[in-house]
mmCIF file of C-alpha atoms and ligand atoms in Angstrom:
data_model
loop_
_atom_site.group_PDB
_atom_site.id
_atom_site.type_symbol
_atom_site.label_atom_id
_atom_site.label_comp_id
_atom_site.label_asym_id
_atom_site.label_seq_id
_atom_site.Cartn_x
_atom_site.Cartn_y
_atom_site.Cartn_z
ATOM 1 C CA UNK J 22 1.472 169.639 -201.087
ATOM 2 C CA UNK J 23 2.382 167.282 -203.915
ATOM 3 C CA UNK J 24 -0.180 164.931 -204.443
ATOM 4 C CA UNK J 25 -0.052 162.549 -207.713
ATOM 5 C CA UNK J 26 -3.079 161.444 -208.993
ATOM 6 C CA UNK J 27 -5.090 164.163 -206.561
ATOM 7 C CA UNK J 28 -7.857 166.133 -207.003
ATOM 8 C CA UNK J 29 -5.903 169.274 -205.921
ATOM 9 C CA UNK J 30 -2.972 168.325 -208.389
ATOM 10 C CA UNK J 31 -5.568 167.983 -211.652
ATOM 11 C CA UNK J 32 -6.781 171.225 -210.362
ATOM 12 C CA UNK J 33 -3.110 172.915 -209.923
ATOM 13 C CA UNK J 34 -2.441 171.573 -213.313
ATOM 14 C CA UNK J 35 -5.314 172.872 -214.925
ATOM 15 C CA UNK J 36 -4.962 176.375 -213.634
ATOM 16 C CA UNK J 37 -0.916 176.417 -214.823
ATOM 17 C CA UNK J 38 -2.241 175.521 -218.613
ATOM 18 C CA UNK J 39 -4.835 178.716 -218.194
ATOM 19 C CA UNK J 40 -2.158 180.839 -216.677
ATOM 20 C CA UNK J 41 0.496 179.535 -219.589
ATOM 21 C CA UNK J 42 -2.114 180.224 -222.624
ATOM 22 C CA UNK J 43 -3.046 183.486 -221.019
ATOM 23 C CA UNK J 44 0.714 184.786 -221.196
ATOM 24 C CA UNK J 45 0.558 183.319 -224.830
ATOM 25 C CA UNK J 46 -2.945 184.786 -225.850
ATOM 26 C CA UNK J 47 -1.457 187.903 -224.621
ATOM 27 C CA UNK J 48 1.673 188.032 -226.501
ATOM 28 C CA UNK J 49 -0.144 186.790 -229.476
ATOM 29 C CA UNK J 50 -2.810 189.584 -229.806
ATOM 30 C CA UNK J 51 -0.178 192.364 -229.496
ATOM 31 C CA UNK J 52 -0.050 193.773 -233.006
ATOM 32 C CA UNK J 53 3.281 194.769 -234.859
ATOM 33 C CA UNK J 54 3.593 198.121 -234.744
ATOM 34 C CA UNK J 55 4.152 201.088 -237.544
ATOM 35 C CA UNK J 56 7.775 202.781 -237.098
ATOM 36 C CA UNK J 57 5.769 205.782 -236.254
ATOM 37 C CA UNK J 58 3.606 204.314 -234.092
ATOM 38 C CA UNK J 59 6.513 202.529 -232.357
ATOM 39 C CA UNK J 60 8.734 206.055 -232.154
ATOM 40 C CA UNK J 61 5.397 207.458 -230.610
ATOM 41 C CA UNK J 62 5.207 205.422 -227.480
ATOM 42 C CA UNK J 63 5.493 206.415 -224.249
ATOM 43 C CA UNK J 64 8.542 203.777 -223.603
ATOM 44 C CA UNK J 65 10.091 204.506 -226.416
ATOM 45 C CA UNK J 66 13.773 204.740 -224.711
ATOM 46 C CA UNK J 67 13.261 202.080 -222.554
ATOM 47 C CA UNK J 68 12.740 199.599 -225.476
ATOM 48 C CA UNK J 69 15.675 201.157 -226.961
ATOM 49 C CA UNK J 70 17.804 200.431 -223.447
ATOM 50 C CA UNK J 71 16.390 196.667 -223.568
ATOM 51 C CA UNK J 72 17.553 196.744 -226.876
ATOM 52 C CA UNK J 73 21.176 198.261 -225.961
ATOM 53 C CA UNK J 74 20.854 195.627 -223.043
ATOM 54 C CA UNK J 75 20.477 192.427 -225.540
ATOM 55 C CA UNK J 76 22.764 193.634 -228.317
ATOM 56 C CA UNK J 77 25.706 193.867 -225.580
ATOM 57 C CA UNK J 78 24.628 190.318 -224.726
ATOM 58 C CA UNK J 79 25.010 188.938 -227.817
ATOM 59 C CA UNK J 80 27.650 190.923 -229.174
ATOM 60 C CA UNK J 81 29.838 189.774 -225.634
ATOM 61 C CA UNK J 82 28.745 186.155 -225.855
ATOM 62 C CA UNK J 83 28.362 185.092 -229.170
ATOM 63 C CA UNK J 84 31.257 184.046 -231.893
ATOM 64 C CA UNK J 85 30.859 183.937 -235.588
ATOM 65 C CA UNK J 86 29.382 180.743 -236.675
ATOM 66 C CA UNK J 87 27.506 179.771 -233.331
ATOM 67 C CA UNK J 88 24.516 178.124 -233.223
ATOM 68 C CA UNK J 89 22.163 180.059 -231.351
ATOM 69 C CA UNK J 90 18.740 178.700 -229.565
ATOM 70 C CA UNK J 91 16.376 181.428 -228.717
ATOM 71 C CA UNK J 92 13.938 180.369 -226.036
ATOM 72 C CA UNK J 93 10.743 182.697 -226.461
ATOM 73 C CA UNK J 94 11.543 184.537 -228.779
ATOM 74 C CA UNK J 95 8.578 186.656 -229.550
ATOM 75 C CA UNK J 96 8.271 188.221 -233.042
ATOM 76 C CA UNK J 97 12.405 188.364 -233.721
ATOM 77 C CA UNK J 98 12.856 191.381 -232.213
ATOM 78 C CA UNK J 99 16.858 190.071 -231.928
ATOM 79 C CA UNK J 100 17.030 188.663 -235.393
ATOM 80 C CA UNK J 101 18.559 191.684 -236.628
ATOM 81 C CA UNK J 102 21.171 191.348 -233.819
ATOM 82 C CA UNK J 103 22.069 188.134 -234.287
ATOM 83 C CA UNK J 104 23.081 188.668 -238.067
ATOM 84 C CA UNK J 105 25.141 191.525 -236.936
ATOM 85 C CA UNK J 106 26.589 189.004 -234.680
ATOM 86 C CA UNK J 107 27.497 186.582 -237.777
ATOM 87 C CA UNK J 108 25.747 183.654 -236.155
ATOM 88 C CA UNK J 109 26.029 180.776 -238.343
ATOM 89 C CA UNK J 110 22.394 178.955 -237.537
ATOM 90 C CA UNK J 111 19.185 180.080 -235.427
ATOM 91 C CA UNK J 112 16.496 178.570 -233.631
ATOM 92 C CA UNK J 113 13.753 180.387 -232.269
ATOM 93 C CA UNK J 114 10.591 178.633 -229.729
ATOM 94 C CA UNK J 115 7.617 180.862 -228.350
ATOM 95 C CA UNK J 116 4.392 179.314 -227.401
ATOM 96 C CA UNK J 117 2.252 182.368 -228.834
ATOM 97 C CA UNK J 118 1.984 181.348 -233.020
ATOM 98 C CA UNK J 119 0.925 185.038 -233.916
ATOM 99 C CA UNK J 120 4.134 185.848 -232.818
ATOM 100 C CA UNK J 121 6.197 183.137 -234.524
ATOM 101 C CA UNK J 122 4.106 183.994 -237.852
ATOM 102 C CA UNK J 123 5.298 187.719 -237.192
ATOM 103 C CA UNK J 124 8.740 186.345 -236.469
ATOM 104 C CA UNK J 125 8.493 184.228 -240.065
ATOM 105 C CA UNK J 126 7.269 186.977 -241.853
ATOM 106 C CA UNK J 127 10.273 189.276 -240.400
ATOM 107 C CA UNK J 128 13.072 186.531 -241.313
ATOM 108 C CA UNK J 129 11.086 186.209 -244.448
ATOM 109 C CA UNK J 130 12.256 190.007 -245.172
ATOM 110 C CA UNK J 131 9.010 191.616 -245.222
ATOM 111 C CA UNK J 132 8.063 195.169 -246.316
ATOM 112 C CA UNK J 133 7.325 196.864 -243.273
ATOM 113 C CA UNK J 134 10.564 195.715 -241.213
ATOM 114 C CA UNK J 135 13.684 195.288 -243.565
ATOM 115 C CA UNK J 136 12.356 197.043 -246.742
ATOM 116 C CA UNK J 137 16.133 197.713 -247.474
ATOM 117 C CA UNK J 138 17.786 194.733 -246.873
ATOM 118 C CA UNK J 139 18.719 191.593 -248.078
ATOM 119 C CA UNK J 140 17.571 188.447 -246.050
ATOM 120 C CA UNK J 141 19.157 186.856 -243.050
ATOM 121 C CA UNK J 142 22.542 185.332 -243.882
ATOM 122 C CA UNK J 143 21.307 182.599 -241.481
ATOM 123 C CA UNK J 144 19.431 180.029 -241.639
ATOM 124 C CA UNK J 145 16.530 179.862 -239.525
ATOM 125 C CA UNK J 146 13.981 177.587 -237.600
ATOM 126 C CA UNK J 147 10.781 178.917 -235.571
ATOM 127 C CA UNK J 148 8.482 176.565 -233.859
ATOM 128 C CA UNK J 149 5.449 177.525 -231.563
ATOM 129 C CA UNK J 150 5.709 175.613 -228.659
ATOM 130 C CA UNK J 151 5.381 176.059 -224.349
ATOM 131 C CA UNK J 152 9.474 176.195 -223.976
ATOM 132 C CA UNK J 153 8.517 175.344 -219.971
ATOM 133 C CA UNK J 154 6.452 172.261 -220.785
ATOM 134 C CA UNK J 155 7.840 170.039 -223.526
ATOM 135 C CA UNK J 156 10.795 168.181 -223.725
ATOM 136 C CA UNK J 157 12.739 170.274 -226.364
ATOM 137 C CA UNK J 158 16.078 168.053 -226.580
ATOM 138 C CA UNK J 159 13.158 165.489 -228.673
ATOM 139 C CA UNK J 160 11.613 168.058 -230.926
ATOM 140 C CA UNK J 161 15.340 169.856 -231.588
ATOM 141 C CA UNK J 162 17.498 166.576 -231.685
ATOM 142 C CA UNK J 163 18.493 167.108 -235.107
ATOM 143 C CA UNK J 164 19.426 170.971 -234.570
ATOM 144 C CA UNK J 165 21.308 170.494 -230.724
ATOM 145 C CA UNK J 166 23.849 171.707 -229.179
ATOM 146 C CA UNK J 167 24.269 174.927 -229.207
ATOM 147 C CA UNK J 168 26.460 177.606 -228.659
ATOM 148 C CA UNK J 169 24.590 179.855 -226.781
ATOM 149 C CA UNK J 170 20.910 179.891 -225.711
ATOM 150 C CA UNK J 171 18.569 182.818 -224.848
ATOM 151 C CA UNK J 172 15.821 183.962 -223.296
ATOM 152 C CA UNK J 173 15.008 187.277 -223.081
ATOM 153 C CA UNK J 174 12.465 188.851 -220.821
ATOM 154 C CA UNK J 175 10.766 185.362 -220.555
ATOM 155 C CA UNK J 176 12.371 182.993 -218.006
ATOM 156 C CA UNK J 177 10.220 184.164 -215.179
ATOM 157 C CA UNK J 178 6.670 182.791 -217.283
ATOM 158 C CA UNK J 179 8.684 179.338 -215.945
ATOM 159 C CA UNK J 180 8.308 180.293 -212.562
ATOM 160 C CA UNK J 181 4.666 179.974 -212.023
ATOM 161 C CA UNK J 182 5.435 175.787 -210.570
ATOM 162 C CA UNK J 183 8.356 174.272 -209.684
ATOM 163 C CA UNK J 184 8.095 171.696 -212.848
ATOM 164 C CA UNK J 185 8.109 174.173 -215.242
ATOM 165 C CA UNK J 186 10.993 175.957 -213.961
ATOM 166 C CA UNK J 187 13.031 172.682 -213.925
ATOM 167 C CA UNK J 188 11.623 172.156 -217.291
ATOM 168 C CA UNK J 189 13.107 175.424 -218.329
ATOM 169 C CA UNK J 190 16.316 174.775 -217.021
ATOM 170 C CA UNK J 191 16.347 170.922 -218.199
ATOM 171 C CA UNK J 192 15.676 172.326 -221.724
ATOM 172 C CA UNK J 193 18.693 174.876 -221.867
ATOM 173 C CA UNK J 194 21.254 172.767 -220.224
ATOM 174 C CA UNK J 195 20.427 169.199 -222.367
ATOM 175 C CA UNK J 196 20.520 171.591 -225.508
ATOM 176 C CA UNK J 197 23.767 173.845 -224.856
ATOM 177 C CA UNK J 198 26.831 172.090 -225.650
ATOM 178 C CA UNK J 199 29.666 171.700 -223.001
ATOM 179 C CA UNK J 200 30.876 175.110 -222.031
ATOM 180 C CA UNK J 201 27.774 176.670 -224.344
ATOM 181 C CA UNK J 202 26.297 180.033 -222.976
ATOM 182 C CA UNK J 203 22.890 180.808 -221.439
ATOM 183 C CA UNK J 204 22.307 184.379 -221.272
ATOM 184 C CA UNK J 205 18.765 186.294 -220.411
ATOM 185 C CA UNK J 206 17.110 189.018 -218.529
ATOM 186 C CA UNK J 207 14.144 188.907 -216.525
ATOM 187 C CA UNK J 208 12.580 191.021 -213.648
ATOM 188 C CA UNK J 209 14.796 191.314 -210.340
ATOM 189 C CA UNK J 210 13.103 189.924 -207.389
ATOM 190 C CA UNK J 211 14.711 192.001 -205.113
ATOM 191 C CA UNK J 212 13.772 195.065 -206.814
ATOM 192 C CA UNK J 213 10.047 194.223 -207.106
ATOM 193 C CA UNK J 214 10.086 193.064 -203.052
ATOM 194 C CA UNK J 215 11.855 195.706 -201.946
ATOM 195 C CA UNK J 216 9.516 198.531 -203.766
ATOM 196 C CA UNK J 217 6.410 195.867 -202.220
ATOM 197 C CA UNK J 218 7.567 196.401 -198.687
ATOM 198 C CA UNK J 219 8.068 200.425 -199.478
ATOM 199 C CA UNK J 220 4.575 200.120 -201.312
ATOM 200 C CA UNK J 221 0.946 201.281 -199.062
ATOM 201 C CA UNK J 222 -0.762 198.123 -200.185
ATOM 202 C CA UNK J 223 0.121 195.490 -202.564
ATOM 203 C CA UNK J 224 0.241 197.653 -205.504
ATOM 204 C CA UNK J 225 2.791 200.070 -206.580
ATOM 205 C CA UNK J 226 4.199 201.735 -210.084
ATOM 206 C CA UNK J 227 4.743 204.557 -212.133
ATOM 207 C CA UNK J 228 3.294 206.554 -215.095
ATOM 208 C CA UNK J 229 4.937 203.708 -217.074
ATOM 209 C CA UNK J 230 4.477 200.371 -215.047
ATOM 210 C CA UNK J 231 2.187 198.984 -212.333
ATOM 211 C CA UNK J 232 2.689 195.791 -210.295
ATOM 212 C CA UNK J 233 0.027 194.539 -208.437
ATOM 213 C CA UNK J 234 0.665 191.342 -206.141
ATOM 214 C CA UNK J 235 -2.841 189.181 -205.628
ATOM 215 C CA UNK J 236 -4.605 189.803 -202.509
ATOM 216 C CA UNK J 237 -3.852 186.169 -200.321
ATOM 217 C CA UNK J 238 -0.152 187.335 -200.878
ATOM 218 C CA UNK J 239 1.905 187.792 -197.147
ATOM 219 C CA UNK J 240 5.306 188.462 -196.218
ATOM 220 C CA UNK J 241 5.115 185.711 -193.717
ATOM 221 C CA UNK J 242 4.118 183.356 -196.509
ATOM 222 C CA UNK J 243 6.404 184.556 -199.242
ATOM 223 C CA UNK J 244 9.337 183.943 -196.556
ATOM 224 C CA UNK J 245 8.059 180.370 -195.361
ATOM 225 C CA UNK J 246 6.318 179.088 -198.750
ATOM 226 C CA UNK J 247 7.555 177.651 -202.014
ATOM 227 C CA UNK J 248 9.504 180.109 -204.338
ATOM 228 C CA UNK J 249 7.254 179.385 -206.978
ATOM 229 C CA UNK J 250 3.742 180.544 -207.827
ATOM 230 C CA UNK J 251 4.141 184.019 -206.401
ATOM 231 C CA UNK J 252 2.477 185.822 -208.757
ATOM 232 C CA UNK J 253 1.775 188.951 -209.963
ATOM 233 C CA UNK J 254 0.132 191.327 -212.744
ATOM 234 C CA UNK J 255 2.147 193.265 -214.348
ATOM 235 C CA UNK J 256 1.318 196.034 -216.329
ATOM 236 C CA UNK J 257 4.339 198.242 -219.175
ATOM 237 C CA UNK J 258 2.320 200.635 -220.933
ATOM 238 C CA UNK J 259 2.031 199.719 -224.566
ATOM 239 C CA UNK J 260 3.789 196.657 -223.813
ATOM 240 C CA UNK J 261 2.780 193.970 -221.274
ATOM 241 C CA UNK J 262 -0.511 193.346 -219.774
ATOM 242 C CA UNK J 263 -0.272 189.605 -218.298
ATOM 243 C CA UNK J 264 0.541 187.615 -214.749
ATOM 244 C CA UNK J 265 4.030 186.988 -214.204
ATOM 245 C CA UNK J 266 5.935 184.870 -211.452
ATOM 246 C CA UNK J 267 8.596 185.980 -209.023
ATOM 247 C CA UNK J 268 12.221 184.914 -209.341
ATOM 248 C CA UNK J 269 14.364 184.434 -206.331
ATOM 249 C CA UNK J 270 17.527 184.682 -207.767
ATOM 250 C CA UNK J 271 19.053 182.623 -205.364
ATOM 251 C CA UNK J 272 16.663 179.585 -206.060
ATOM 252 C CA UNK J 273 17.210 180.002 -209.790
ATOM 253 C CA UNK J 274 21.247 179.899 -209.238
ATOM 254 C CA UNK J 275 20.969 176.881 -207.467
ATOM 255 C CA UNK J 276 17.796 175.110 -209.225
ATOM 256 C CA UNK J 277 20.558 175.768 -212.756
ATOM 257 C CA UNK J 278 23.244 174.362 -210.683
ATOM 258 C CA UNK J 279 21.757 171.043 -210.505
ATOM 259 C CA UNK J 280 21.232 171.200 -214.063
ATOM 260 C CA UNK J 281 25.056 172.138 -214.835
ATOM 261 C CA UNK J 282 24.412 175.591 -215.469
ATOM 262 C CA UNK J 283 26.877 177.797 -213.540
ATOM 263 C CA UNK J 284 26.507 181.410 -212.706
ATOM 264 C CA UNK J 285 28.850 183.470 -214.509
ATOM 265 C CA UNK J 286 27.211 186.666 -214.015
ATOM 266 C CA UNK J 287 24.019 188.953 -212.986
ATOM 267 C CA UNK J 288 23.678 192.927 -213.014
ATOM 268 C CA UNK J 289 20.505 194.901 -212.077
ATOM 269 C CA UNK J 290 19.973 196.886 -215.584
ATOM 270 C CA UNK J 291 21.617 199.575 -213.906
ATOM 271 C CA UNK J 292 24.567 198.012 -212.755
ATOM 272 C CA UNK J 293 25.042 197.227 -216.623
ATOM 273 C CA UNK J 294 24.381 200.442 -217.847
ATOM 274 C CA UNK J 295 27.109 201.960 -215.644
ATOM 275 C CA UNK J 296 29.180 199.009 -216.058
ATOM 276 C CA UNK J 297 29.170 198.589 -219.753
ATOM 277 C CA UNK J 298 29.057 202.450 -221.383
ATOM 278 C CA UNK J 299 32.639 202.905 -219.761
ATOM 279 C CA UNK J 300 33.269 200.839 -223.114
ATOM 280 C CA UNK J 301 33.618 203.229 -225.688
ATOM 281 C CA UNK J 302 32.090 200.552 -228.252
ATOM 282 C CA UNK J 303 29.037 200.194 -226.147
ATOM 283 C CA UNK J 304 28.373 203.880 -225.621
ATOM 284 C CA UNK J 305 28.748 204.771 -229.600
ATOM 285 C CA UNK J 306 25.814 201.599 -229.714
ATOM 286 C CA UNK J 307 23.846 203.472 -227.489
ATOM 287 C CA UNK J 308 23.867 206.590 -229.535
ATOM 288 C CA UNK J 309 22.789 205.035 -232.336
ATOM 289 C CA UNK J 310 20.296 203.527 -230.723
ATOM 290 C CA UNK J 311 19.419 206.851 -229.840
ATOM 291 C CA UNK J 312 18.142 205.661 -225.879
ATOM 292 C CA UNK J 313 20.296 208.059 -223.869
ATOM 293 C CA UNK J 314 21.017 211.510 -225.043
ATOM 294 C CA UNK J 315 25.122 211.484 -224.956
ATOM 295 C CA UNK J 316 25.885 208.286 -223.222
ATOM 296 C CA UNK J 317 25.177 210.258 -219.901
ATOM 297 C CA UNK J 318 22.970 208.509 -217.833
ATOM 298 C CA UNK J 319 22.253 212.182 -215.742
ATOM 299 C CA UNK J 320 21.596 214.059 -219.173
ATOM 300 C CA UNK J 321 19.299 210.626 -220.484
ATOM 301 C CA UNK J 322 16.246 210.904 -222.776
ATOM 302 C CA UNK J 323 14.946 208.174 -221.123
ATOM 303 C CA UNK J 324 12.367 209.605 -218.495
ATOM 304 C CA UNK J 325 12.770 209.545 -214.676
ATOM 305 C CA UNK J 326 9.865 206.682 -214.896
ATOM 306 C CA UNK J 327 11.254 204.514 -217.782
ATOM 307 C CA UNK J 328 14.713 204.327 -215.706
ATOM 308 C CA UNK J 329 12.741 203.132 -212.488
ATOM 309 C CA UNK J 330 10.766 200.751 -215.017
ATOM 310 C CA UNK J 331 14.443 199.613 -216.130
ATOM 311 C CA UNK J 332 15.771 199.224 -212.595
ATOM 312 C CA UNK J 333 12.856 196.259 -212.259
ATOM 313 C CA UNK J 334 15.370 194.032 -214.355
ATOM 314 C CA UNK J 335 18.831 191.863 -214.345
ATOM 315 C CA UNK J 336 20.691 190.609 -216.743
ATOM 316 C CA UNK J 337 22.476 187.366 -216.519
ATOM 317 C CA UNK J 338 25.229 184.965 -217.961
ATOM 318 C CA UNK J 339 25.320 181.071 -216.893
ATOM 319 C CA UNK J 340 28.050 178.370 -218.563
ATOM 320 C CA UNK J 341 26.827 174.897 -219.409
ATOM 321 C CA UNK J 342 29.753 172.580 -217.218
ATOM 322 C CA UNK J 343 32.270 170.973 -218.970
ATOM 323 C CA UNK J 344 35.168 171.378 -221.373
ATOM 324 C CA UNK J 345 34.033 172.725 -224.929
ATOM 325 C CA UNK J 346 34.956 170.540 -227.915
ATOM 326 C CA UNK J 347 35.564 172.880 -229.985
ATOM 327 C CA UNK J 348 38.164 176.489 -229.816
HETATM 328 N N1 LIG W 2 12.330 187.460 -226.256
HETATM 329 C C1 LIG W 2 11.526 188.420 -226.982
HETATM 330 C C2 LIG W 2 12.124 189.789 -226.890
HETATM 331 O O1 LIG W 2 13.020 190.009 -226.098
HETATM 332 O O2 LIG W 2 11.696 190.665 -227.662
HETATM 333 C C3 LIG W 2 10.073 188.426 -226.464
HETATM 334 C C4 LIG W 2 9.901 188.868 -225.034
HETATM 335 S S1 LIG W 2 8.211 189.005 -224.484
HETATM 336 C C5 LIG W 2 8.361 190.123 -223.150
HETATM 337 C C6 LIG W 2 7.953 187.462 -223.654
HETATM 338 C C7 LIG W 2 7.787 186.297 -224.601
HETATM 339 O O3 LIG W 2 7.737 185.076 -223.855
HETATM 340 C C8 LIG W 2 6.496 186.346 -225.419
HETATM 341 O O4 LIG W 2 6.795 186.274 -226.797
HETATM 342 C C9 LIG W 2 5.729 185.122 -224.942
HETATM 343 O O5 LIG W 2 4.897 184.555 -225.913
HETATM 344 C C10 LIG W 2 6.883 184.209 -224.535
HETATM 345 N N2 LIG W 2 6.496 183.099 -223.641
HETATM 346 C C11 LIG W 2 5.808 183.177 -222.479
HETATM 347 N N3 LIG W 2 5.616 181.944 -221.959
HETATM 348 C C12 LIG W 2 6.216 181.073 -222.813
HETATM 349 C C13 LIG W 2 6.352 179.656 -222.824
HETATM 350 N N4 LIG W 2 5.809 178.914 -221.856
HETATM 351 N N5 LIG W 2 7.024 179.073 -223.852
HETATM 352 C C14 LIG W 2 7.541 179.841 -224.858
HETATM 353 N N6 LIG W 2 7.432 181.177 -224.894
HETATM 354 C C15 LIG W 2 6.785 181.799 -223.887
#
């Protein structure tokens, strides 16, 4: 299929840049909402379970001081938990610019977010950029390595050709330091397949979320073509409205493998929910948080819909090879 120089390849190329702006012209348009509006919506708890999900992320994988790359990083929803997590420098890339203004204007200590606090201890750095595309170790050589790098609810925007996947992957491991951290979430392939093959057609959802796979999509080609390019649109109400690329998770554990990346974990966002509120730390987060009622998953706020939306996703931990310089 790969042809240098060919017609088919300009075209390829061409329709990856419209896809990739797309994504960003999406992310960029969404608006930052009010407090009220944002306690108002219909997914509510489930943004407060991603948010649970990240903050026991961080919190497990980050020490005071680290330097901390955060790949797509949207409007700094996780600036807040980073400072609770005493990281000593940030970095945050995302190719849509209205969101890295919104994510300035929130470090900046604006108004509407942190009215009653005092700015980031950290200092900061925000770029606009296509994290899947450009060669980051040139544009960050002054700022590399770091600790830990993240990428939340992004990594699968790589997957849409094989070279931007391996550009993703090139970018995290030639900017983590030996032993550094790479942790993420993303949708689970073998959530979304296995609720395609349950499905009538090639659509299925919920009140909350739709998936709809495009119509030249087969089982017989999924199984015997490339693992990238499968796309399809997703739809979160009041959140996400944009084409998105399935993950096989085994051809991301080995495609980060040959970039040194080594898989130290993955959990289906249920799997961590059970798995991590037997910490009594975790579940007194949670309340706060306010995203399940008492910490009991059966007596949840979060609706039977928004915990099917939450079972589409996985968290997961890699470790950059190699023997950290530092303790
Ligand atoms: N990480 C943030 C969070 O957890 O709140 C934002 C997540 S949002 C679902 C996905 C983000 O990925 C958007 O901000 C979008 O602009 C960003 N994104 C998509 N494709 C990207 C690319 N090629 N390079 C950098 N960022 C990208």
């Amino acid at each position: 299929r790969y042809n240098p120089g060919g017609d088919s390849q300009i075209l390829e190329d061409e329709s990856t840049k419209i896809f990739a702006r797309k994504v960003a012209d999406h992310y960029s348009a969404r608006t930052n909402q009010t407090l009220e509006e944002r306690e108002a919506s219909p997914i509510i708890h489930l943004k407060k379970l991603n948010n649970w999900i990240k903050s026991v992320l961080i919190q497990l994988y980050t020490r005071q001081g680290d330097a901390v790359l955060d790949l797509a990083c949207g409007k700094g929803g996780d600036l807040i938990k980073w400072d609770k997590a005493k990281v000593g420098y940030y970095v945050g890339v995302d190719i849509a610019e209205g969101s890295i203004e919104d994510c300035r204007t929130r470090y900046n200590g604006d108004a509407a977010h942190h009215m009653h606090r005092k700015k980031f201890a950290f200092p900061a750095r925000l770029i606009s950029g296509d994290c899947y595309e450009v060669p980051l170790d040139r544009v960050l050589a002054d700022d590399a390595p770091f600790d830990v790098c993240s990428c939340q609810f992004a990594l699968h925007y790589s997957w849409s050709t094989e070279a931007r996947a391996r550009r993703a992957l090139a970018n995290v491991s030639a900017l983590l330091r030996p032993g550094g951290t790479f942790i993420g979430t993303m949708p689970d392939a073998n959530v979304i397949i296995k609720k395609l093959r349950e499905a009538e057609g090639l659509a299925f959802g919920n009140s909350v979320y739709s998936i709809h796979f495009d119509e030249d999509f087969s089982e017989k080609k999924f199984k015997s073509s490339s693992p990238f390019g499968i796309k399809y649109k997703f739809h979160l109400e009041d959140a996400v409205d944009c084409p998105e690329w399935i993950v096989p998770f085994h051809v991301f554990k080995s495609l980060a493998e040959e970039y040194d990346l080594e898989l130290v974990f993955v959990k289906n966002f249920h799997e961590f929910v059970h798995e991590y509120m037997k910490k009594p730390a975790f579940v007194e987060l949670m309340c706060r948080l306010g995203a399940l009622g008492d910490g009991n998953q059966d007596q949840s706020t979060l609706s039977p819909d928004e915990w099917e939306a939450a079972y589409l996703y996985l968290a997961y931990v890699l470790r950059k090879r190699g023997q950290p310089d530092r303790t």
